[in-house]
Amino acid sequence: MQGILLQLIVSGIAMGFVYALVAVEYTLIWNACGLLNFSHEKIIMLGGYVFVGTCITALGMSNIMSAILTIILLGIFGALIAVIIFIPLRNQTRLIAVVATVMLGQILNEAAVLVWGPVALMPKNFLSGVFTFMGATVAKSYVYIIIVAVIIIALLELFFKKTKPGKGMTCVSINKTASALMGINVKVSIVITLILSFMICGVLGIITAPIFTVKQQMATMIALKGFCAGVIGGFGSLPAAIAGGLVLGIVENIAGVVLPAVFKDAVAFALMILFMLFSPKGLVGVRDHVRNLQENRKQKKGKVNI
Amino acid sequence: MLQVDNIVTYYGNACALHGVSFRIEENEIVSIIGANGAGKSTLMKSIMGVVRPRSGAITYQGENITNLPTHKIVGKGIVYVPEGRDVFATVSVQDNLEMGAYSRKFSQKELNGLYEEMYTMFPRLKERRKQMAGTLSGGEQQMLAIARGLMSKPEIIMFDEPSLGLAPIIVDEVFDRIKYINQELGISVVLVEQNAYMALTASNRCYVMENGKITKEGKSSDLISDDSIKEAYLGM
């Protein structure tokens, strides 16, 4: 029993980090240009196909080299999409950019079949096998997902808190005009954001390839649930996105045991709707609410003393 | 030093500036006064490239800067401290200052020197340097916005309504610093104000704007005794 619980928690945390990375990846773009990247699901898919289909199978590269090349290629693709779609459309009506990103997703989806064929691809000897400890059997891929995600989140934190371009991007997300008035080049900042976001998508495509296999719909669920994670955490904040992802991953996995298994996927969406109804600001809203309650209590105590 | 020739600026189909000309020379304080909606801020935003004039030219030290992107104009040494401060609320005071120097490649040592300079000018900011800028009072935020503007060592600094929403005693302090910036640091200052009396007493020359046009200009000492100005802006 203890083993199963541990197993559930580890895989829950791993999936939580996957959702968190998805939430981080689109929150970055939302903060930089106020647009949602509706093609992100297909960018993750692209990462998977480039990794397995092109680098490993066609070019015969090693797993590590393939992963590195995939991430670099996705970064270049991100810069390209920034110049073609996000920069020209950022000041247009939102709908135009929405349609543009949806269409980008469709193009990638169909292109994937043409280039890599309709059969699902599976990386061989990549993050396969299991760890066994304390009576729990945990797939290695889950453990690697946790490690990779923690490294990425730590690097992002360093980038945004310690480097000048990172701090500049934080300011762009707060106020674009004021940032431009500081001499920050907002367009360059959008390009950097897209590169980062697409690289994270690439990583997601790689690390989820052994779990979902590489196919057109491989990222549909995690992209949607990543969106739920953002809403549950509190839209537009990176730490909130990570918290939302973890909460969602663990709750969903435990619910999979308590409830009939078919309801597992519904839990994420039910949770999101509950948050939208009762705490539209997400966990951040809950935290603020608790803080207000505490302060009210303090003030009341103060009055009694007077 | 900075010359604006006959610029026309639109917001969509609404004309906000109908051919405005304006200049500032080295080491001057020039004020622009006028009622709400007269086009004072639009003039500033046109100079900074935040909004683009449809016609006319903006020249800075002999170079046409009319169509440069905002961040390049900042790099040339023109800084605008916007109305309503616009400090980065969830970023610490010191990081706000660092962002002010974004257009310059300063070493860490030079940056630290600049921080110290700002903290000597605005001691209250030093106490609060690790606090988030959003937790500061209105007056402190104005001081931070001014200090942030100075961080890039500009040649011209333009203040938009620096007295807006501040207590009278803080307003005096702000104007004190603005005079100091001009006299001691040798930076040219453009001062956009609704508070006409403060603006006229602080500046060398003044422009009066009405409905997107400049209706009067001259030495501030002359304008302050001009009857129509007295009646319309000083309430005397």
Coordinates of C-alpha atoms in Angstrom, one line a residue:
Chain A
M1 CA 0.0 0.0 0.0
Q2 CA 2.8 2.4 1.0
G3 CA 4.6 1.5 -2.2
I4 CA 1.6 2.3 -4.4
L5 CA 1.1 5.6 -2.7
L6 CA 4.7 6.5 -3.3
Q7 CA 4.4 5.4 -6.9
L8 CA 1.3 7.6 -7.3
I9 CA 2.9 10.6 -5.7
V10 CA 6.1 10.3 -7.8
S11 CA 4.2 10.0 -11.1
G12 CA 1.8 12.7 -9.9
I13 CA 4.7 15.1 -9.3
A14 CA 6.2 14.2 -12.6
M15 CA 3.0 14.9 -14.5
G16 CA 2.6 18.0 -12.4
F17 CA 6.0 19.2 -13.6
V18 CA 5.0 18.5 -17.2
Y19 CA 1.8 20.6 -16.7
A20 CA 3.9 23.2 -14.9
L21 CA 6.3 23.5 -17.8
V22 CA 3.4 23.8 -20.3
A23 CA 2.0 26.5 -18.1
V24 CA 5.4 28.3 -17.9
E25 CA 5.9 28.0 -21.7
Y26 CA 2.7 29.8 -22.6
T27 CA 2.8 32.2 -19.6
L28 CA 6.1 33.5 -20.9
I29 CA 4.5 34.5 -24.2
W30 CA 1.4 35.8 -22.6
N31 CA 3.6 38.1 -20.4
A32 CA 5.8 39.3 -23.2
C33 CA 3.2 40.1 -25.8
G34 CA -0.3 39.6 -24.3
L35 CA -1.0 36.8 -26.7
L36 CA -1.7 33.1 -26.1
N37 CA 0.1 30.7 -28.3
F38 CA -2.6 28.4 -29.4
S39 CA -0.2 26.3 -31.4
H40 CA 1.8 25.3 -28.4
E41 CA 0.4 21.7 -28.4
K42 CA 1.8 21.3 -31.9
I43 CA 5.1 22.8 -31.0
I44 CA 5.5 20.2 -28.3
M45 CA 4.6 17.6 -30.9
L46 CA 7.2 19.1 -33.3
G47 CA 9.8 18.7 -30.6
G48 CA 8.9 15.0 -30.3
Y49 CA 9.0 14.4 -34.1
V50 CA 12.3 16.3 -34.6
F51 CA 13.9 14.3 -31.7
V52 CA 12.7 10.8 -32.6
G53 CA 11.9 11.1 -36.3
T54 CA 14.7 13.3 -37.6
C55 CA 17.6 13.2 -35.1
I56 CA 17.5 9.6 -33.8
T57 CA 16.0 7.7 -36.8
A58 CA 17.0 9.7 -39.9
L59 CA 20.4 11.1 -38.7
G60 CA 21.2 8.2 -36.4
M61 CA 22.5 10.5 -33.6
S62 CA 22.9 9.5 -30.0
N63 CA 20.0 10.3 -27.6
I64 CA 21.9 13.1 -25.8
M65 CA 23.0 14.8 -29.1
S66 CA 19.6 14.4 -30.5
A67 CA 18.0 16.1 -27.5
I68 CA 20.5 19.0 -27.7
L69 CA 20.0 19.5 -31.5
T70 CA 16.2 19.3 -31.1
I71 CA 16.2 22.0 -28.4
I72 CA 18.5 24.3 -30.6
L73 CA 16.3 23.8 -33.7
L74 CA 13.1 24.6 -31.8
G75 CA 14.8 27.7 -30.4
I76 CA 15.6 28.8 -34.0
F77 CA 12.0 28.0 -35.0
G78 CA 10.8 30.2 -32.1
A79 CA 12.8 33.2 -33.3
L80 CA 11.4 32.7 -36.8
I81 CA 7.8 32.5 -35.5
A82 CA 8.4 35.6 -33.4
V83 CA 9.5 37.6 -36.5
I84 CA 6.7 36.2 -38.7
I85 CA 3.7 36.1 -36.4
F86 CA 4.1 37.6 -32.9
I87 CA 5.9 40.9 -33.6
P88 CA 3.8 42.0 -36.6
L89 CA 0.5 40.9 -35.0
R90 CA 1.1 42.1 -31.4
N91 CA -0.7 45.4 -31.9
Q92 CA -3.5 44.1 -34.0
T93 CA -6.9 42.9 -32.7
R94 CA -6.3 39.8 -30.6
L95 CA -8.4 37.7 -32.8
I96 CA -6.0 38.0 -35.8
A97 CA -3.1 36.7 -33.7
V98 CA -5.3 33.9 -32.3
V99 CA -6.2 32.7 -35.7
A100 CA -2.6 33.0 -36.9
T101 CA -1.4 30.7 -34.1
V102 CA -4.2 28.2 -34.5
M103 CA -3.4 28.0 -38.2
L104 CA 0.3 27.6 -37.4
G105 CA -0.7 24.6 -35.3
Q106 CA -2.8 23.1 -38.2
I107 CA 0.1 23.6 -40.6
L108 CA 2.5 21.8 -38.3
N109 CA 0.0 19.1 -37.7
E110 CA -0.4 18.3 -41.3
A111 CA 3.2 18.8 -42.1
A112 CA 4.1 16.2 -39.5
V113 CA 2.2 13.5 -41.4
L114 CA 3.8 14.5 -44.7
V115 CA 7.4 14.5 -43.2
W116 CA 7.3 11.8 -40.6
G117 CA 4.4 9.6 -41.7
P118 CA 1.2 8.6 -39.9
V119 CA 2.6 5.9 -37.7
A120 CA 3.4 6.7 -34.1
L121 CA 7.2 6.8 -33.3
M122 CA 8.8 5.5 -30.2
P123 CA 12.3 6.3 -29.0
K124 CA 14.2 3.1 -28.3
N125 CA 16.3 2.8 -25.1
F126 CA 15.4 6.3 -24.1
L127 CA 14.5 6.9 -20.4
S128 CA 13.1 3.4 -20.4
G129 CA 13.1 0.9 -17.5
V130 CA 12.1 1.3 -13.9
F131 CA 13.6 2.1 -10.5
T132 CA 12.6 0.0 -7.5
F133 CA 12.8 1.3 -4.0
M134 CA 10.8 0.9 -0.8
G135 CA 8.4 -1.5 -2.5
A136 CA 7.6 1.1 -5.2
T137 CA 8.2 0.6 -8.9
V138 CA 8.7 3.9 -10.6
A139 CA 9.3 4.4 -14.3
K140 CA 12.7 6.0 -14.9
S141 CA 11.1 8.5 -17.3
Y142 CA 9.1 10.0 -14.4
V143 CA 12.2 10.5 -12.3
Y144 CA 14.0 12.1 -15.3
I145 CA 11.1 14.4 -15.9
I146 CA 11.3 15.7 -12.4
I147 CA 15.0 16.3 -12.6
V148 CA 14.9 18.0 -15.9
A149 CA 11.9 20.2 -14.9
V150 CA 13.6 21.3 -11.7
I151 CA 16.7 22.2 -13.6
I152 CA 14.8 24.2 -16.2
I153 CA 12.8 26.0 -13.5
A154 CA 15.9 26.9 -11.6
L155 CA 17.6 28.2 -14.7
L156 CA 14.6 30.3 -15.6
E157 CA 14.5 31.7 -12.0
L158 CA 18.2 32.6 -12.3
F159 CA 17.7 34.2 -15.7
F160 CA 14.8 36.4 -14.6
K161 CA 16.2 37.4 -11.2
K162 CA 19.9 37.8 -12.0
T163 CA 20.5 38.8 -15.6
K164 CA 19.9 42.1 -17.2
P165 CA 17.9 40.7 -20.2
G166 CA 15.8 38.6 -17.8
K167 CA 15.0 41.6 -15.6
G168 CA 14.2 43.5 -18.7
M169 CA 11.7 40.8 -19.7
T170 CA 10.1 41.0 -16.3
C171 CA 9.6 44.7 -16.8
V172 CA 8.3 44.2 -20.3
S173 CA 5.6 41.9 -18.8
I174 CA 4.7 44.6 -16.3
N175 CA 4.5 47.6 -18.6
K176 CA 5.6 47.7 -22.2
T177 CA 5.6 51.4 -22.8
A178 CA 7.5 52.1 -19.6
S179 CA 10.0 49.4 -20.6
A180 CA 10.6 51.0 -24.0
L181 CA 11.1 54.3 -22.2
M182 CA 13.9 52.6 -20.2
G183 CA 15.6 51.8 -23.5
I184 CA 14.5 48.2 -23.5
N185 CA 14.1 46.9 -27.0
V186 CA 10.6 45.3 -26.7
K187 CA 10.9 43.4 -30.1
V188 CA 14.2 41.8 -29.0
S189 CA 12.6 40.8 -25.7
I190 CA 9.7 39.1 -27.6
V191 CA 12.2 37.2 -29.8
I192 CA 14.1 36.0 -26.6
T193 CA 10.7 35.0 -25.1
L194 CA 9.6 33.0 -28.1
I195 CA 13.0 31.2 -28.2
L196 CA 12.8 30.3 -24.5
S197 CA 9.2 29.2 -24.8
F198 CA 9.8 27.0 -27.9
M199 CA 12.9 25.5 -26.3
I200 CA 10.7 24.4 -23.3
C201 CA 8.2 23.0 -25.8
G202 CA 11.1 21.0 -27.3
V203 CA 12.1 19.7 -23.9
L204 CA 8.5 18.7 -23.3
G205 CA 8.3 16.9 -26.6
I206 CA 11.5 15.0 -25.7
I207 CA 10.7 14.0 -22.2
T208 CA 7.1 13.0 -22.9
A209 CA 8.0 10.9 -26.0
P210 CA 8.5 7.7 -24.0
I211 CA 5.2 8.2 -22.1
F212 CA 2.8 9.2 -25.0
T213 CA 4.9 8.0 -28.0
V214 CA 5.4 10.6 -30.8
K215 CA 2.2 11.1 -32.7
Q216 CA 0.0 14.0 -33.8
Q217 CA -2.1 14.1 -30.6
M218 CA 0.7 13.3 -28.2
A219 CA 0.5 16.8 -26.5
T220 CA -3.3 17.5 -26.8
M221 CA -4.0 16.5 -23.2
I222 CA -1.0 18.0 -21.5
A223 CA -1.4 21.2 -23.5
L224 CA -5.0 21.5 -22.2
K225 CA -4.1 20.5 -18.7
G226 CA -1.2 22.9 -18.7
F227 CA -3.8 25.6 -19.4
C228 CA -5.8 24.3 -16.4
A229 CA -2.6 24.5 -14.3
G230 CA -2.1 28.1 -15.2
V231 CA -5.7 29.0 -14.3
I232 CA -5.5 27.0 -11.0
G233 CA -2.2 28.6 -10.1
G234 CA -3.1 32.2 -11.1
F235 CA -2.8 33.4 -14.7
G236 CA 0.3 35.3 -15.7
S237 CA 2.6 34.4 -12.8
L238 CA 5.4 31.9 -13.3
P239 CA 5.6 30.6 -9.6
A240 CA 1.8 30.3 -9.6
A241 CA 1.9 28.3 -12.9
I242 CA 4.4 25.9 -11.3
A243 CA 2.3 25.5 -8.1
G244 CA -0.8 25.0 -10.2
G245 CA 0.9 22.3 -12.2
L246 CA 2.0 20.4 -9.2
V247 CA -1.3 20.6 -7.4
L248 CA -3.1 19.4 -10.6
G249 CA -0.7 16.5 -11.2
I250 CA -0.9 15.1 -7.7
V251 CA -4.7 15.6 -7.2
E252 CA -5.4 14.0 -10.6
N253 CA -3.2 11.0 -9.9
I254 CA -4.8 10.3 -6.5
A255 CA -8.3 10.9 -8.0
G256 CA -7.4 8.2 -10.6
V257 CA -7.3 5.7 -7.7
V258 CA -10.2 6.9 -5.6
L259 CA -12.6 7.5 -8.6
P260 CA -13.2 5.1 -11.5
A261 CA -10.2 5.5 -13.8
V262 CA -12.2 7.0 -16.7
F263 CA -12.8 10.1 -14.6
K264 CA -9.1 10.8 -14.2
D265 CA -8.9 13.3 -17.1
A266 CA -12.1 15.0 -16.1
V267 CA -10.7 15.9 -12.6
A268 CA -8.3 18.5 -14.1
F269 CA -11.1 20.3 -15.9
A270 CA -13.5 20.1 -13.0
L271 CA -10.8 21.5 -10.7
M272 CA -10.3 24.4 -13.2
I273 CA -14.0 25.2 -13.3
L274 CA -14.2 25.1 -9.5
F275 CA -11.3 27.6 -9.3
M276 CA -12.8 29.8 -12.0
L277 CA -16.1 29.9 -10.1
F278 CA -14.8 30.4 -6.5
S279 CA -11.3 31.8 -6.9
P280 CA -10.8 33.3 -10.4
K281 CA -7.3 34.4 -9.4
G282 CA -6.3 30.8 -8.7
L283 CA -4.1 29.8 -5.8
V284 CA -2.7 33.3 -5.7
G285 CA -6.2 34.5 -5.0
V286 CA -6.6 31.9 -2.2
R287 CA -3.3 33.1 -0.7
D288 CA -4.4 36.7 -0.8
H289 CA -7.7 35.9 0.7
V290 CA -6.0 34.0 3.6
R291 CA -3.6 37.0 4.1
N292 CA -6.5 39.4 4.2
L293 CA -8.3 37.3 6.8
Q294 CA -5.2 37.2 9.0
E295 CA -4.8 41.0 8.7
N296 CA -8.4 41.6 9.5
R297 CA -8.0 39.4 12.6
K298 CA -4.9 41.4 13.6
Q299 CA -6.7 44.7 13.1
K300 CA -9.6 43.5 15.2
K301 CA -7.2 42.4 18.0
G302 CA -5.6 45.8 17.8
K303 CA -9.0 47.5 18.3
V304 CA -9.7 45.4 21.4
N305 CA -6.4 46.4 22.9
I306 CA -7.2 50.1 22.4
Chain B
M1 CA 19.7 70.9 -28.8
L2 CA 16.2 69.4 -29.4
Q3 CA 14.1 70.9 -32.1
V4 CA 10.5 69.9 -32.9
D5 CA 9.2 71.4 -36.2
N6 CA 5.6 71.6 -37.0
I7 CA 4.6 68.1 -36.0
V8 CA 1.0 66.7 -36.5
T9 CA 0.0 63.7 -34.5
Y10 CA -3.2 61.7 -34.7
Y11 CA -4.8 59.1 -32.4
G12 CA -6.7 57.0 -34.9
N13 CA -8.8 59.7 -36.6
A14 CA -8.6 62.3 -33.8
C15 CA -6.0 64.9 -34.3
A16 CA -4.1 65.5 -31.1
L17 CA -1.4 67.9 -32.3
H18 CA -2.0 70.4 -35.1
G19 CA 1.5 71.5 -36.1
V20 CA 3.4 72.0 -32.9
S21 CA 6.9 73.5 -32.9
F22 CA 9.1 73.5 -29.8
R23 CA 12.8 73.7 -28.9
I24 CA 15.0 73.4 -25.9
E25 CA 18.6 74.6 -25.6
E26 CA 21.4 73.2 -23.5
N27 CA 21.1 73.7 -19.8
E28 CA 17.6 75.2 -20.0
I29 CA 14.4 74.4 -18.0
V30 CA 11.5 74.7 -20.4
S31 CA 8.0 74.2 -19.1
I32 CA 4.8 73.4 -21.0
I33 CA 1.5 74.3 -19.4
G34 CA -2.0 73.8 -20.5
A35 CA -5.3 72.2 -19.5
N36 CA -6.1 68.5 -19.6
G37 CA -6.2 67.2 -23.1
A38 CA -4.3 70.1 -24.6
G39 CA -1.7 67.7 -26.1
K40 CA 1.2 68.2 -23.7
S41 CA 1.7 64.4 -23.1
T42 CA 1.2 63.7 -26.8
L43 CA 4.0 66.1 -27.6
M44 CA 6.3 64.2 -25.2
K45 CA 5.2 60.8 -26.5
S46 CA 5.8 62.0 -30.1
I47 CA 9.3 63.1 -29.2
M48 CA 10.0 59.7 -27.6
G49 CA 8.5 57.7 -30.6
V50 CA 5.8 56.1 -28.5
V51 CA 3.3 57.7 -30.9
R52 CA 4.4 58.6 -34.4
P53 CA 3.7 62.1 -35.9
R54 CA 2.1 62.0 -39.3
S55 CA 4.2 65.0 -40.5
G56 CA 6.9 67.3 -39.2
A57 CA 10.4 66.6 -38.0
I58 CA 12.1 66.1 -34.7
T59 CA 15.8 66.9 -34.7
Y60 CA 18.2 66.2 -31.9
Q61 CA 21.7 67.6 -32.1
G62 CA 21.4 68.0 -35.9
E63 CA 20.2 64.4 -36.4
N64 CA 16.6 63.6 -37.5
I65 CA 15.2 61.2 -34.9
T66 CA 11.5 61.4 -36.0
N67 CA 11.2 57.7 -37.0
L68 CA 13.7 56.1 -34.6
P69 CA 12.3 53.4 -32.3
T70 CA 11.8 54.5 -28.6
H71 CA 14.7 52.5 -27.2
K72 CA 17.2 54.1 -29.7
I73 CA 15.9 57.6 -28.8
V74 CA 16.6 56.7 -25.1
G75 CA 20.1 55.6 -26.1
K76 CA 20.7 59.0 -27.7
G77 CA 20.3 60.6 -24.3
I78 CA 16.6 61.7 -24.1
V79 CA 14.7 60.4 -21.2
Y80 CA 11.0 60.8 -20.4
V81 CA 9.5 60.3 -16.9
P82 CA 5.9 59.5 -17.7
E83 CA 2.8 60.8 -16.1
G84 CA 1.7 58.5 -13.3
R85 CA 5.3 57.4 -12.6
D86 CA 5.0 54.0 -14.2
V87 CA 7.5 52.4 -11.8
F88 CA 7.7 48.6 -12.1
A89 CA 5.5 47.7 -9.1
T90 CA 6.6 44.1 -8.5
V91 CA 10.3 44.8 -9.0
S92 CA 12.6 46.0 -6.2
V93 CA 13.6 49.7 -6.0
Q94 CA 17.2 48.9 -6.9
D95 CA 16.2 46.8 -9.8
N96 CA 14.0 49.6 -11.0
L97 CA 17.1 51.8 -11.0
E98 CA 19.1 49.2 -12.8
M99 CA 16.4 49.1 -15.5
G100 CA 16.8 52.9 -15.9
A101 CA 20.4 52.2 -17.0
Y102 CA 19.3 49.5 -19.5
S103 CA 20.4 51.5 -22.5
R104 CA 23.9 52.0 -21.2
K105 CA 26.6 49.3 -20.8
F106 CA 27.8 50.2 -17.3
S107 CA 30.2 47.9 -15.3
Q108 CA 28.9 46.7 -12.0
K109 CA 31.3 49.3 -10.3
E110 CA 29.9 52.2 -12.4
L111 CA 26.3 51.0 -11.6
N112 CA 27.1 50.9 -7.8
G113 CA 28.5 54.4 -8.1
L114 CA 25.3 55.6 -9.8
Y115 CA 23.1 53.9 -7.2
E116 CA 25.0 55.7 -4.4
E117 CA 24.6 59.0 -6.3
M118 CA 20.8 58.5 -6.5
Y119 CA 20.6 57.4 -2.9
T120 CA 22.4 60.6 -1.8
M121 CA 20.0 62.6 -3.8
F122 CA 17.0 60.7 -2.6
P123 CA 17.9 59.2 0.8
R124 CA 14.5 57.7 1.3
L125 CA 15.1 55.3 -1.6
K126 CA 18.2 53.9 0.1
E127 CA 16.2 52.7 3.1
R128 CA 13.7 51.1 0.7
R129 CA 16.1 49.7 -1.9
K130 CA 15.1 46.1 -1.4
Q131 CA 11.3 46.8 -1.2
M132 CA 9.0 46.3 -4.2
A133 CA 8.4 49.6 -5.9
G134 CA 4.6 49.2 -5.6
T135 CA 4.8 49.4 -1.8
L136 CA 6.2 53.0 -1.9
S137 CA 4.1 56.1 -1.3
G138 CA 3.2 58.3 -4.2
G139 CA 5.9 60.8 -3.4
E140 CA 8.5 58.1 -3.1
Q141 CA 7.4 56.5 -6.4
Q142 CA 7.9 59.9 -8.1
M143 CA 11.4 60.2 -6.6
L144 CA 12.1 56.7 -7.8
A145 CA 10.8 57.5 -11.3
I146 CA 13.1 60.6 -11.4
A147 CA 16.1 58.6 -10.1
R148 CA 15.4 55.9 -12.6
G149 CA 15.3 58.4 -15.4
L150 CA 18.7 59.8 -14.3
M151 CA 20.4 56.4 -14.3
S152 CA 21.1 56.4 -18.0
K153 CA 22.9 59.8 -17.6
P154 CA 20.7 61.6 -20.0
E155 CA 21.3 65.0 -21.7
I156 CA 17.6 65.9 -21.7
I157 CA 15.1 64.7 -19.2
M158 CA 11.4 65.3 -19.6
F159 CA 9.0 65.2 -16.6
D160 CA 5.3 64.7 -17.2
E161 CA 3.2 66.1 -14.4
P162 CA 5.6 65.3 -11.6
S163 CA 3.4 67.0 -9.0
L164 CA 0.3 65.0 -9.9
G165 CA -1.5 63.7 -6.8
L166 CA 1.3 64.6 -4.4
A167 CA 1.0 66.5 -1.1
P168 CA 2.2 70.2 -1.3
I169 CA 5.2 69.6 0.8
I170 CA 6.3 66.7 -1.4
V171 CA 5.7 68.8 -4.5
D172 CA 8.2 71.4 -3.2
E173 CA 10.7 68.6 -2.6
V174 CA 10.2 67.3 -6.2
F175 CA 10.7 70.7 -7.7
D176 CA 13.7 71.2 -5.6
R177 CA 15.3 68.1 -7.0
I178 CA 14.3 69.1 -10.6
K179 CA 16.2 72.4 -10.1
Y180 CA 19.1 70.6 -8.7
I181 CA 19.2 68.2 -11.7
N182 CA 19.3 71.2 -14.0
Q183 CA 21.8 73.4 -12.1
E184 CA 24.1 70.9 -10.5
L185 CA 24.1 68.0 -13.0
G186 CA 23.8 70.3 -16.1
I187 CA 20.9 68.3 -17.6
S188 CA 18.3 70.1 -19.8
V189 CA 14.8 69.7 -18.3
V190 CA 11.4 69.8 -20.0
L191 CA 8.7 70.2 -17.4
V192 CA 5.1 69.4 -18.4
E193 CA 2.7 70.7 -15.7
Q194 CA -0.9 71.6 -15.0
N195 CA 0.4 73.4 -11.9
A196 CA 1.1 76.5 -13.9
Y197 CA 2.5 78.6 -11.0
M198 CA 5.1 76.0 -10.0
A199 CA 6.0 75.4 -13.7
L200 CA 6.5 79.1 -14.4
T201 CA 8.5 79.8 -11.3
A202 CA 10.8 76.9 -11.9
S203 CA 11.5 77.3 -15.7
N204 CA 13.4 79.7 -17.9
R205 CA 11.0 79.6 -20.8
C206 CA 7.5 78.4 -21.1
Y207 CA 5.1 77.2 -23.8
V208 CA 1.3 77.4 -23.4
M209 CA -0.7 74.7 -25.1
E210 CA -4.4 74.7 -26.0
N211 CA -6.3 72.2 -28.1
G212 CA -3.2 70.7 -29.7
K213 CA -1.6 74.0 -30.6
I214 CA 1.0 76.2 -28.9
T215 CA -0.8 79.5 -28.3
K216 CA 1.9 81.4 -26.4
E217 CA 5.6 81.1 -25.7
G218 CA 8.1 83.2 -24.0
K219 CA 10.2 83.8 -21.0
S220 CA 8.6 82.4 -17.9
S221 CA 9.2 85.7 -16.0
D222 CA 7.2 87.6 -18.7
L223 CA 4.4 85.0 -18.9
I224 CA 3.8 85.0 -15.2
S225 CA 2.8 88.6 -15.3
D226 CA 0.8 88.2 -18.6
D227 CA -2.8 89.1 -17.9
S228 CA -4.4 86.3 -20.0
I229 CA -2.2 83.7 -18.4
K230 CA -2.9 85.0 -15.0
E231 CA -6.6 84.8 -15.6
A232 CA -6.7 81.3 -17.3
Y233 CA -4.0 79.4 -15.5
L234 CA -3.1 81.2 -12.2
G235 CA -6.6 82.1 -11.1
M236 CA -5.8 85.7 -10.4

